[in-house]
């Protein structure tokens, strides 16, 4: 007599998706009725027509670029696996990407400040287009070329669009409310676009045909994004000489301890976020149970969308805490979350809840950090500052990949513990930033 063992696949229930959808909807549409600052956010009608037009074009371009990021982030591993690429080779390709970011990242940030943010965003679209053309012609993983180009494109995506926004905002002398509104909308739309990228990648996944279809989709989106960027306002040619830029960067960025604190907090978040995306799937399936990872991924991004909608509530006068105080507590909570995961806890439901909490709070941190960069960093040096702060994060990620992927000297739990330590460090840096104070805003832009 045989014994039938029923297989069980863990997956989130539909109630979870309804919760994220309903909570996000209520958070957005109840804001104007409860906000103390009635001029804040999407409902502010004091924005000039020219900036409102730029804002619409900008958000459309940023959404397209995020969809392109989502296609390759979701489809990249499955593409390599379809060609029989081993896990060790995938780790090597990751190391190539992070090495490229480590070496060329600061140069791209400085280049964006010197030639203009609109041109660097065009470069992002061109890189995405080249990757699509290469994959469409060769029909092969082309991991070296693709990883280098996509790593450079990811770097530009992390600082180019944000810097373009704040420079245009300052040029048109708009209220800070409109800038804060766009910050949280960027995080919200990026998360939604990553979900759209997953849907598109899954729809296009059909053996070797999927490579051509994904490449074609990336090419089409990049061409549309290029057209939209060209249609935006004209950007004047930068006139700041490299010598003057270097002197200003040393005085206003490298010579200011407050920006060191802010940059360290930014790097710690980037490191912990990269560790999460590398280890979340192995951590969840560590106990051997079958899990539908494709349904858990949208939960993370849905929680991130929900977290981003909390930002306008904080900026509208509902919070009694300063931005720095909020970040101190949020970073500390994230450190506790990673500490629990590093303890090798293996209950799937609890892990998913903790990871959703991480993404929800990360969705709130991103616009808060963007707001602090606006307060402390000159717009003319913003691209160089953001890219420079990514250097220690990329170096730490590369070190962990080499120690874990090749030498097997550290475990996954150790990487999670390092992420927890980095988040607690970021909380301390924001606390020191709060105690250090702030100079008047007008002193920062006399370059």
Coordinates of C-alpha atoms in Angstrom, one line a residue:
X1 CA 0.0 0.0 0.0
X2 CA 1.5 3.3 -1.1
X3 CA 1.6 6.5 0.8
X4 CA 0.6 9.7 -1.0
X5 CA 2.4 12.8 0.2
X6 CA 0.7 16.0 -0.8
X7 CA 3.0 18.7 -1.8
X8 CA 2.4 22.1 -0.3
X9 CA 3.5 25.4 -1.9
X10 CA 3.5 28.4 0.4
X11 CA 2.2 31.6 -1.1
X12 CA 0.6 34.8 0.2
X13 CA -3.2 34.9 0.1
X14 CA -5.2 37.3 -1.9
X15 CA -6.1 39.2 1.3
X16 CA -2.5 40.5 1.5
X17 CA -2.7 42.1 -2.0
X18 CA -6.1 43.6 -1.1
X19 CA -4.6 45.0 2.1
X20 CA -1.7 46.7 0.3
X21 CA -4.0 48.1 -2.5
X22 CA -6.7 49.4 -0.1
X23 CA -4.2 50.9 2.4
X24 CA -2.3 52.7 -0.3
X25 CA -5.5 54.0 -1.8
X26 CA -6.7 55.3 1.5
X27 CA -3.3 56.8 2.4
X28 CA -3.3 58.9 -0.8
X29 CA -6.8 60.0 -1.0
X30 CA -7.4 60.8 2.7
X31 CA -4.3 63.1 2.8
X32 CA -6.0 66.3 1.7
X33 CA -8.7 65.9 4.4
X34 CA -6.4 65.4 7.3
X35 CA -3.2 67.3 6.3
X36 CA -2.5 70.4 8.5
X37 CA -0.6 72.0 5.6
X38 CA -3.3 72.4 3.0
X39 CA -0.8 73.4 0.3
X40 CA 1.2 70.3 0.4
X41 CA 1.5 67.5 -2.2
X42 CA -0.5 66.5 -5.2
X43 CA -3.2 68.9 -4.3
X44 CA -1.1 72.1 -4.4
X45 CA -2.3 74.3 -7.2
X46 CA 0.3 77.0 -6.7
X47 CA 2.9 75.3 -9.0
X48 CA 3.6 77.1 -12.2
X49 CA 2.4 75.7 -15.4
X50 CA 5.9 75.2 -16.8
X51 CA 7.1 73.2 -13.8
X52 CA 3.9 71.2 -13.7
X53 CA 4.4 70.3 -17.4
X54 CA 8.0 69.3 -16.6
X55 CA 6.9 67.3 -13.6
X56 CA 4.5 65.3 -15.7
X57 CA 7.1 64.6 -18.4
X58 CA 9.7 63.8 -15.7
X59 CA 7.5 61.3 -13.9
X60 CA 6.7 59.6 -17.2
X61 CA 10.4 59.3 -18.1
X62 CA 11.2 58.0 -14.6
X63 CA 8.5 55.4 -14.8
X64 CA 9.7 54.2 -18.2
X65 CA 13.3 53.9 -16.9
X66 CA 12.1 52.0 -13.9
X67 CA 10.2 49.5 -16.1
X68 CA 13.4 49.0 -18.0
X69 CA 15.2 48.4 -14.7
X70 CA 12.5 45.9 -13.7
X71 CA 12.7 43.9 -16.9
X72 CA 16.4 43.0 -16.5
X73 CA 16.4 42.7 -12.7
X74 CA 13.6 40.1 -12.8
X75 CA 14.6 38.4 -16.0
X76 CA 18.4 38.5 -15.8
X77 CA 18.9 35.4 -13.6
X78 CA 16.4 33.3 -15.5
X79 CA 18.0 34.3 -18.8
X80 CA 21.5 33.1 -17.6
X81 CA 19.9 29.9 -16.2
X82 CA 18.3 29.2 -19.6
X83 CA 21.8 29.0 -21.1
X84 CA 23.1 26.7 -18.4
X85 CA 25.2 29.3 -16.6
X86 CA 26.2 28.0 -13.2
X87 CA 25.6 29.8 -9.9
X88 CA 29.4 30.4 -9.6
X89 CA 29.4 32.1 -13.0
X90 CA 26.4 34.2 -11.9
X91 CA 28.3 35.3 -8.8
X92 CA 31.2 36.2 -11.1
X93 CA 28.9 38.4 -13.3
X94 CA 27.6 40.1 -10.2
X95 CA 31.2 40.8 -9.2
X96 CA 31.8 42.3 -12.6
X97 CA 28.8 44.6 -12.3
X98 CA 29.7 45.8 -8.8
X99 CA 33.4 46.3 -9.8
X100 CA 32.2 48.5 -12.7
X101 CA 30.1 50.5 -10.3
X102 CA 33.0 50.8 -7.9
X103 CA 35.5 52.1 -10.5
X104 CA 33.3 54.2 -12.7
X105 CA 30.6 55.4 -10.4
X106 CA 32.3 58.5 -9.0
X107 CA 33.3 59.5 -12.5
X108 CA 29.7 59.3 -13.8
X109 CA 28.5 61.4 -10.9
X110 CA 31.1 64.2 -11.6
X111 CA 30.3 63.9 -15.4
X112 CA 26.6 64.5 -14.7
X113 CA 27.3 67.6 -12.7
X114 CA 29.6 68.9 -15.5
X115 CA 27.7 68.1 -18.7
X116 CA 24.1 68.4 -17.2
X117 CA 21.6 65.9 -15.8
X118 CA 19.4 65.8 -18.9
X119 CA 22.4 64.6 -21.0
X120 CA 23.3 61.9 -18.4
X121 CA 19.7 60.7 -18.4
X122 CA 19.9 60.4 -22.2
X123 CA 23.0 58.3 -21.7
X124 CA 21.0 56.0 -19.4
X125 CA 18.5 55.4 -22.2
X126 CA 21.3 54.9 -24.8
X127 CA 22.9 52.3 -22.6
X128 CA 19.6 50.5 -22.2
X129 CA 19.1 50.7 -26.0
X130 CA 22.6 49.2 -26.7
X131 CA 21.9 46.3 -24.3
X132 CA 18.6 45.6 -26.1
X133 CA 20.3 45.8 -29.6
X134 CA 23.2 43.5 -28.5
X135 CA 20.9 40.9 -27.0
X136 CA 18.6 41.1 -30.0
X137 CA 21.4 40.6 -32.5
X138 CA 23.5 38.0 -30.6
X139 CA 20.7 36.1 -28.9
X140 CA 23.2 35.1 -26.2
X141 CA 23.6 36.1 -22.5
X142 CA 26.6 38.4 -23.5
X143 CA 27.1 38.7 -19.7
X144 CA 30.3 40.8 -19.8
X145 CA 28.9 43.6 -22.1
X146 CA 25.4 43.5 -20.6
X147 CA 26.5 43.6 -17.0
X148 CA 28.9 46.5 -17.6
X149 CA 26.2 48.5 -19.5
X150 CA 23.4 47.7 -17.0
X151 CA 25.6 48.5 -14.0
X152 CA 26.4 51.9 -15.5
X153 CA 22.8 52.4 -16.3
X154 CA 21.8 51.5 -12.8
X155 CA 24.3 54.0 -11.4
X156 CA 22.8 56.8 -13.5
X157 CA 19.3 55.8 -12.5
X158 CA 20.3 56.1 -8.8
X159 CA 21.4 59.8 -9.0
X160 CA 20.8 61.3 -12.5
X161 CA 17.0 61.6 -12.4
X162 CA 16.8 63.0 -8.9
X163 CA 19.6 65.6 -9.6
X164 CA 17.8 66.6 -12.8
X165 CA 14.6 67.2 -10.9
X166 CA 16.1 69.3 -8.1
X167 CA 18.2 71.4 -10.6
X168 CA 15.1 72.1 -12.7
X169 CA 13.1 72.9 -9.5
X170 CA 15.7 75.4 -8.3
X171 CA 15.9 77.0 -11.8
X172 CA 12.2 77.7 -11.9
X173 CA 12.2 78.9 -8.2
X174 CA 9.3 76.6 -7.1
X175 CA 8.0 75.9 -3.6
X176 CA 9.6 73.0 -1.7
X177 CA 6.2 71.4 -1.5
X178 CA 6.2 70.5 -5.1
X179 CA 9.7 69.0 -4.8
X180 CA 8.7 66.9 -1.8
X181 CA 5.6 65.7 -3.7
X182 CA 7.8 64.5 -6.6
X183 CA 10.2 62.7 -4.3
X184 CA 7.6 60.3 -2.9
X185 CA 5.9 59.9 -6.2
X186 CA 9.3 58.8 -7.7
X187 CA 9.5 56.0 -5.0
X188 CA 5.9 55.1 -5.5
X189 CA 6.1 55.0 -9.3
X190 CA 9.4 53.1 -9.2
X191 CA 7.9 50.4 -7.1
X192 CA 4.8 50.2 -9.3
X193 CA 7.0 50.1 -12.4
X194 CA 9.1 47.2 -11.0
X195 CA 5.9 45.2 -10.5
X196 CA 5.1 46.1 -14.1
X197 CA 8.5 45.0 -15.2
X198 CA 8.0 41.7 -13.5
X199 CA 4.6 41.2 -15.2
X200 CA 6.1 42.1 -18.6
X201 CA 9.1 39.8 -18.0
X202 CA 6.9 36.9 -17.0
X203 CA 4.6 37.5 -20.0
X204 CA 7.6 37.5 -22.4
X205 CA 9.3 34.5 -20.8
X206 CA 9.0 31.6 -23.3
X207 CA 12.3 29.9 -23.8
X208 CA 14.9 31.5 -26.1
X209 CA 12.1 33.6 -27.8
X210 CA 11.9 35.6 -24.5
X211 CA 15.4 37.0 -25.0
X212 CA 14.4 38.6 -28.3
X213 CA 11.1 39.8 -26.9
X214 CA 12.6 41.3 -23.7
X215 CA 15.3 43.0 -25.8
X216 CA 12.7 44.4 -28.2
X217 CA 10.6 45.7 -25.2
X218 CA 13.7 47.3 -23.7
X219 CA 14.6 48.9 -27.0
X220 CA 11.1 50.3 -27.5
X221 CA 10.9 51.7 -24.0
X222 CA 14.3 53.3 -24.3
X223 CA 13.4 55.0 -27.6
X224 CA 10.2 56.3 -26.1
X225 CA 12.1 57.6 -23.1
X226 CA 14.7 59.3 -25.3
X227 CA 11.8 61.0 -27.2
X228 CA 10.3 62.2 -23.9
X229 CA 13.6 63.6 -22.6
X230 CA 14.2 65.5 -25.8
X231 CA 10.7 67.0 -25.5
X232 CA 11.4 68.5 -22.1
X233 CA 12.8 71.9 -21.4
X234 CA 16.2 72.8 -22.9
X235 CA 19.2 72.5 -20.6
X236 CA 21.9 75.2 -20.8
X237 CA 25.5 74.0 -21.4
X238 CA 27.4 73.8 -18.1
X239 CA 30.0 76.6 -17.7
X240 CA 31.6 75.6 -14.4
X241 CA 35.2 74.6 -15.1
X242 CA 36.6 71.4 -13.7
X243 CA 39.0 73.3 -11.4
X244 CA 36.2 75.3 -9.9
X245 CA 34.1 72.2 -9.5
X246 CA 36.9 70.4 -7.7
X247 CA 37.4 73.3 -5.3
X248 CA 33.7 73.5 -4.6
X249 CA 33.4 69.8 -4.1
X250 CA 36.2 69.7 -1.7
X251 CA 34.8 72.7 0.3
X252 CA 31.1 71.8 0.3
X253 CA 31.1 68.0 0.3
X254 CA 34.4 66.5 1.4
X255 CA 35.0 69.3 3.9
X256 CA 31.6 69.0 5.6
X257 CA 31.2 66.4 8.3
X258 CA 27.4 66.6 8.0
X259 CA 27.5 65.4 4.5
X260 CA 29.8 62.6 5.6
X261 CA 27.1 61.5 8.1
X262 CA 24.4 61.7 5.5
X263 CA 26.5 59.9 2.9
X264 CA 27.3 57.1 5.3
X265 CA 23.6 56.6 6.1
X266 CA 22.9 56.5 2.4
X267 CA 25.6 53.9 1.8
X268 CA 24.4 51.7 4.7
X269 CA 20.9 51.6 3.2
X270 CA 22.3 50.7 -0.2
X271 CA 24.4 47.9 1.2
X272 CA 21.5 46.4 3.2
X273 CA 19.2 46.7 0.3
X274 CA 21.7 44.9 -2.0
X275 CA 22.2 42.1 0.6
X276 CA 18.4 41.7 0.8
X277 CA 18.0 41.2 -2.9
X278 CA 20.8 38.7 -3.0
X279 CA 19.7 36.6 -0.1
X280 CA 15.9 37.0 0.3
X281 CA 15.1 34.0 -1.8
X282 CA 17.7 31.6 -0.3
X283 CA 16.6 32.7 3.2
X284 CA 12.9 32.0 2.6
X285 CA 13.5 28.6 1.1
X286 CA 16.2 27.6 3.5
X287 CA 14.0 25.0 5.3
X288 CA 13.3 23.1 2.1
X289 CA 9.6 24.0 1.6
X290 CA 8.3 25.0 -1.7
X291 CA 7.5 28.7 -2.0
X292 CA 5.9 30.7 -4.8
X293 CA 8.5 33.5 -4.9
X294 CA 6.8 35.2 -7.9
X295 CA 3.9 36.1 -5.6
X296 CA 6.1 37.2 -2.7
X297 CA 8.0 39.7 -4.8
X298 CA 5.0 42.0 -5.5
X299 CA 4.3 42.0 -1.7
X300 CA 7.7 43.6 -1.1
X301 CA 7.1 46.3 -3.7
X302 CA 3.5 46.8 -2.5
X303 CA 4.8 47.5 1.0
X304 CA 7.3 49.9 -0.4
X305 CA 4.6 51.7 -2.3
X306 CA 2.6 52.0 0.9
X307 CA 5.6 53.2 2.9
X308 CA 6.3 56.0 0.3
X309 CA 2.7 57.3 0.9
X310 CA 3.6 58.0 4.5
X311 CA 6.1 60.6 3.5
X312 CA 3.5 63.3 2.5
X313 CA 1.7 62.7 5.9
X314 CA 5.0 63.5 7.7
X315 CA 5.6 66.6 5.6
X316 CA 2.0 67.9 5.9
X317 CA 2.3 68.6 9.6
X318 CA 1.0 65.3 11.1
X319 CA 4.3 64.4 12.7
X320 CA 5.8 66.1 15.8
X321 CA 9.3 64.7 14.9
X322 CA 11.9 66.3 12.7
X323 CA 13.1 64.4 9.6
X324 CA 16.3 63.4 11.3
X325 CA 14.4 62.0 14.3
X326 CA 12.2 59.9 12.1
X327 CA 15.2 58.5 10.3
X328 CA 17.0 57.7 13.5
X329 CA 14.1 55.5 14.7
X330 CA 13.4 54.0 11.2
X331 CA 17.0 52.9 10.7
X332 CA 17.0 51.4 14.2
X333 CA 13.9 49.4 13.4
X334 CA 15.4 48.1 10.2
X335 CA 18.5 47.1 12.1
X336 CA 16.3 45.0 14.5
X337 CA 14.6 43.5 11.5
X338 CA 17.9 42.3 10.0
X339 CA 19.0 41.1 13.4
X340 CA 16.0 38.8 13.7
X341 CA 16.7 37.4 10.2
X342 CA 20.4 37.0 10.9
X343 CA 19.5 34.9 13.9
X344 CA 18.6 32.2 11.3
X345 CA 14.9 32.4 11.9
X346 CA 13.1 30.2 9.3
X347 CA 9.3 30.6 9.8
X348 CA 8.3 31.7 6.3
X349 CA 5.3 33.8 7.4
X350 CA 7.4 35.8 9.9
X351 CA 10.2 36.2 7.4
X352 CA 7.8 37.6 4.7
X353 CA 6.3 40.0 7.3
X354 CA 9.8 41.2 8.3
X355 CA 10.9 41.7 4.7
X356 CA 7.7 43.6 3.9
X357 CA 8.4 45.8 7.0
X358 CA 11.9 46.4 5.7
X359 CA 10.6 47.5 2.3
X360 CA 7.8 49.6 3.8
X361 CA 10.2 51.6 5.9
X362 CA 12.7 51.7 3.0
X363 CA 10.0 53.3 0.9
X364 CA 9.7 56.0 3.5
X365 CA 13.5 56.4 4.0
X366 CA 14.2 57.1 0.3
X367 CA 12.2 60.4 0.0
X368 CA 13.4 61.4 3.5
X369 CA 17.0 61.0 2.4
X370 CA 16.3 62.9 -0.9
X371 CA 14.8 65.7 1.2
X372 CA 17.9 65.8 3.5
X373 CA 20.1 65.9 0.4
X374 CA 18.2 68.9 -0.7
X375 CA 18.8 70.6 2.6
X376 CA 22.5 69.9 2.9
X377 CA 24.0 69.2 -0.6
X378 CA 24.4 71.9 -3.3
X379 CA 22.5 71.0 -6.4
X380 CA 25.5 71.6 -8.5
X381 CA 27.4 68.9 -6.7
X382 CA 24.6 66.5 -6.0
X383 CA 25.4 63.9 -8.6
X384 CA 29.0 63.7 -7.5
X385 CA 28.0 63.4 -3.9
X386 CA 25.5 60.6 -4.4
X387 CA 27.8 58.6 -6.6
X388 CA 30.8 59.0 -4.2
X389 CA 28.7 57.8 -1.3
X390 CA 28.0 54.6 -3.3
X391 CA 31.6 53.6 -3.3
X392 CA 31.8 52.1 0.2
X393 CA 28.5 50.3 -0.3
X394 CA 29.7 48.8 -3.6
X395 CA 33.1 47.8 -2.1
X396 CA 31.3 46.1 0.8
X397 CA 28.9 44.2 -1.5
X398 CA 31.8 43.1 -3.7
X399 CA 33.7 41.9 -0.6
X400 CA 30.8 39.9 0.6
X401 CA 30.2 38.4 -2.8
X402 CA 33.8 37.2 -3.1
X403 CA 33.9 35.9 0.5
X404 CA 30.6 34.1 0.2
X405 CA 30.5 33.1 -3.5
X406 CA 34.1 32.0 -3.9
X407 CA 35.8 31.4 -0.6
X408 CA 32.7 30.3 1.3
X409 CA 34.3 32.0 4.4
X410 CA 31.0 33.7 5.5
X411 CA 27.5 32.5 5.8
X412 CA 24.2 34.1 4.7
X413 CA 23.4 34.9 8.3
X414 CA 26.7 36.7 8.6
X415 CA 25.9 39.0 5.7
X416 CA 22.5 39.7 7.3
X417 CA 24.3 40.5 10.5
X418 CA 26.6 42.9 8.7
X419 CA 23.5 44.6 7.2
X420 CA 22.0 45.0 10.7
X421 CA 25.3 46.6 12.0
X422 CA 25.3 48.9 9.0
X423 CA 21.7 50.0 9.7
X424 CA 22.5 50.7 13.3
X425 CA 25.5 52.7 12.2
X426 CA 23.3 54.7 9.9
X427 CA 20.9 55.5 12.8
X428 CA 23.9 56.8 14.7
X429 CA 25.0 58.9 11.8
X430 CA 21.6 60.5 11.4
X431 CA 21.6 61.2 15.2
X432 CA 25.0 63.0 14.9
X433 CA 23.7 64.8 11.8
X434 CA 20.8 66.1 13.9
X435 CA 23.0 67.3 16.7
X436 CA 25.5 69.0 14.3
X437 CA 22.9 71.4 13.0
X438 CA 22.5 73.1 9.6
X439 CA 23.8 76.2 7.9
X440 CA 21.4 78.6 6.2
X441 CA 20.3 77.2 2.8
X442 CA 21.4 80.2 0.8
X443 CA 25.1 79.7 1.8
X444 CA 25.2 76.4 0.0
X445 CA 24.7 77.6 -3.6
X446 CA 27.3 80.3 -3.9
X447 CA 29.7 78.4 -6.2

